CSV table of N, CA and C in Angstrom, one decimal:
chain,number,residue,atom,x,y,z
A,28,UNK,N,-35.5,154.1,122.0
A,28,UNK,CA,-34.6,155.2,122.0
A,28,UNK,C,-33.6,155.2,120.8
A,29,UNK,N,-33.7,156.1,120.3
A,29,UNK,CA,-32.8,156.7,119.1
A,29,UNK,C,-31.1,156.5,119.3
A,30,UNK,N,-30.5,155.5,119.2
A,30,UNK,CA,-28.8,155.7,119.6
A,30,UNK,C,-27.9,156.7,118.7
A,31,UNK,N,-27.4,156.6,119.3
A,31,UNK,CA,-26.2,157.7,118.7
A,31,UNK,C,-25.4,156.8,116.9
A,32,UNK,N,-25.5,155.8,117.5
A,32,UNK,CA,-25.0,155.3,115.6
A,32,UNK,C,-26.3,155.8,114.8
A,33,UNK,N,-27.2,155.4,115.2
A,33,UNK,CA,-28.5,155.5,114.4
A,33,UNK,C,-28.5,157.1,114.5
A,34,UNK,N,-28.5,158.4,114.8
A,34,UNK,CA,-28.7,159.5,114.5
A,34,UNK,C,-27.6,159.7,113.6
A,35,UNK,N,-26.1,159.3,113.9
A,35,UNK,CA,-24.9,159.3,112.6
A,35,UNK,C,-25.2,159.1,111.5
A,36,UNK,N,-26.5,157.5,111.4
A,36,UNK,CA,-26.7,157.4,110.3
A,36,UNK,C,-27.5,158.0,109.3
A,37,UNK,N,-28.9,158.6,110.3
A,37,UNK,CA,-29.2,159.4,109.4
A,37,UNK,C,-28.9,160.8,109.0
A,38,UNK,N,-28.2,161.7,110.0
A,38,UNK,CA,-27.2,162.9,109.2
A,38,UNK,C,-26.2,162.2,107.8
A,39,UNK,N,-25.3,161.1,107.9
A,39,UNK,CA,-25.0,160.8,106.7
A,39,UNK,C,-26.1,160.5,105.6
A,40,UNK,N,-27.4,159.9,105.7
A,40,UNK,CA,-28.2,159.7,104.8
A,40,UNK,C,-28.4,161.3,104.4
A,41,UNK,N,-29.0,162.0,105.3
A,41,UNK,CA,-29.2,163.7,105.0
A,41,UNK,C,-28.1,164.2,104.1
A,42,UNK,N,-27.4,164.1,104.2
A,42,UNK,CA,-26.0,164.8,103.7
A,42,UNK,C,-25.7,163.9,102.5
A,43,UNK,N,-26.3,163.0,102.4
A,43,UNK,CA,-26.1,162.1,100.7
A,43,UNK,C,-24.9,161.6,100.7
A,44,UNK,N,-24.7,161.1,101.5
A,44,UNK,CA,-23.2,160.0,101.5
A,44,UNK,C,-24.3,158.4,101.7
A,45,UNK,N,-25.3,158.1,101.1
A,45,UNK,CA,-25.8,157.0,100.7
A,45,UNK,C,-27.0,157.2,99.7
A,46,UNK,N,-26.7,155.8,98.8
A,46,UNK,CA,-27.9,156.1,97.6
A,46,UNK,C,-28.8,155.9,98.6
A,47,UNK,N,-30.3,156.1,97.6
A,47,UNK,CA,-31.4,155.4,98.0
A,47,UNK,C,-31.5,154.2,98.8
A,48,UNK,N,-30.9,153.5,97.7
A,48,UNK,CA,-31.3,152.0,97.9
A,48,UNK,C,-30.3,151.6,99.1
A,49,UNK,N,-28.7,152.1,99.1
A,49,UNK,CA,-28.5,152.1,100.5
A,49,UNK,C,-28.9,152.3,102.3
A,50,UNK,N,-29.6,153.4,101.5
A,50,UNK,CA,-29.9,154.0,103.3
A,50,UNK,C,-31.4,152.9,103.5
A,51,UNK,N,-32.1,152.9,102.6
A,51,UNK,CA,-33.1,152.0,102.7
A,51,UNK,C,-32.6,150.4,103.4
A,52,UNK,N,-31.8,149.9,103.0
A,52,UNK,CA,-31.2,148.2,103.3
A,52,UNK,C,-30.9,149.0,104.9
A,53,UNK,N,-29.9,150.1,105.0
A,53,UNK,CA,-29.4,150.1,106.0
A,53,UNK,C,-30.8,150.3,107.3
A,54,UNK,N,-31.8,151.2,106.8
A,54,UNK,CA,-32.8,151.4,107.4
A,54,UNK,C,-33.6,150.1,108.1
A,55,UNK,N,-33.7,149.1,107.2
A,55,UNK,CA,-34.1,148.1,107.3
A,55,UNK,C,-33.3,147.1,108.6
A,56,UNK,N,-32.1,147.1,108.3
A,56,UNK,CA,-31.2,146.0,109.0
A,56,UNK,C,-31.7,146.8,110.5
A,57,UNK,N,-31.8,148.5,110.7
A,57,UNK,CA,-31.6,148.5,112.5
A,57,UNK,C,-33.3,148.9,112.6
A,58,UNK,N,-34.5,149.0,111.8
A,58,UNK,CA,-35.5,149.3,112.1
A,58,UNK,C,-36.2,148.3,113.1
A,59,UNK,N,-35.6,146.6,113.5
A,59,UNK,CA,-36.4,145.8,113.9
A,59,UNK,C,-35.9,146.1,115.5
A,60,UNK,N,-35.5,147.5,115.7
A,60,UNK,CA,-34.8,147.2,116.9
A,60,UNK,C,-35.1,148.4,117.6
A,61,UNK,N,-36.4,149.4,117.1
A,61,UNK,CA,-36.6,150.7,116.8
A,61,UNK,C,-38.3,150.3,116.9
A,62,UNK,N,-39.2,151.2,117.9
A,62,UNK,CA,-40.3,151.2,118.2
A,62,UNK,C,-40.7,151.6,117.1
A,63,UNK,N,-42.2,151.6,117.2
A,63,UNK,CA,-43.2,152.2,115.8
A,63,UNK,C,-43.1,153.6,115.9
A,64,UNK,N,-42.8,154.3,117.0
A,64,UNK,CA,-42.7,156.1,116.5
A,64,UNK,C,-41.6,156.5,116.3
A,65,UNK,N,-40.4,155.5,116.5
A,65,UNK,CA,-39.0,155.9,116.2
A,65,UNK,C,-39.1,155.9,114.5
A,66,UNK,N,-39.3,154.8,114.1
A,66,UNK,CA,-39.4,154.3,112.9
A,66,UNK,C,-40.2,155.7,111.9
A,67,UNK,N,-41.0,156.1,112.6
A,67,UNK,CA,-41.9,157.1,112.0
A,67,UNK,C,-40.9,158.0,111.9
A,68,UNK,N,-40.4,158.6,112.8
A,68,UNK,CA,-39.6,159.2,112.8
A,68,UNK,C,-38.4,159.7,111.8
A,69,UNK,N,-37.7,158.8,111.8
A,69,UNK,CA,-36.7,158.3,110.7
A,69,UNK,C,-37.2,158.6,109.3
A,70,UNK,N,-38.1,157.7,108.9
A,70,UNK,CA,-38.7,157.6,107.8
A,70,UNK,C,-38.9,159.2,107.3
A,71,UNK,N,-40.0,159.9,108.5
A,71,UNK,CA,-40.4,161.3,108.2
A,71,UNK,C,-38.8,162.1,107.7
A,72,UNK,N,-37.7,161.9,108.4
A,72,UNK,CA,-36.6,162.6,108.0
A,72,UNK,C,-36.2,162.0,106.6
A,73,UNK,N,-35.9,160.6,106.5
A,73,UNK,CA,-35.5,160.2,105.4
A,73,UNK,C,-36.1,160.8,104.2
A,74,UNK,N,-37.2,160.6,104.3
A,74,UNK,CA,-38.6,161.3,103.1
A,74,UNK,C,-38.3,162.5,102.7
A,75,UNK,N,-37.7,163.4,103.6
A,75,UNK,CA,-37.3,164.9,103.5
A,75,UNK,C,-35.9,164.7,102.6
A,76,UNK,N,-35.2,164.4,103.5
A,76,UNK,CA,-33.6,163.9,102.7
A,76,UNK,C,-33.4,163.2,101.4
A,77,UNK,N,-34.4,161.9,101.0
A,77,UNK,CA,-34.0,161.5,99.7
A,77,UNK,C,-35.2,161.5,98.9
């Protein structure tokens, strides 16, 4: 399940209040905690956003 920090974090990634290379590390640090279709998920947004 998608938490509520984790959807904050990706509207700030959307909205460009982090480089690349940050949302990626940030992506990383909570992905291990996030199923394989969450993760898809994300990514699919992030892909769009940066």
């Amino acid at each position: 399940m998608i938490t509520k920090e984790v959807n904050d974090w990706i509207k700030k990634a959307e909205q460009g209040r982090y480089s690349y290379d940050s949302a990626i590390e940030e992506f990383m640090r909570i992905s291990k905690y996030l199923t394989k279709e969450e993760v898809r998920q994300i990514l699919s947004r992030l892909k769009k956003a940066l």
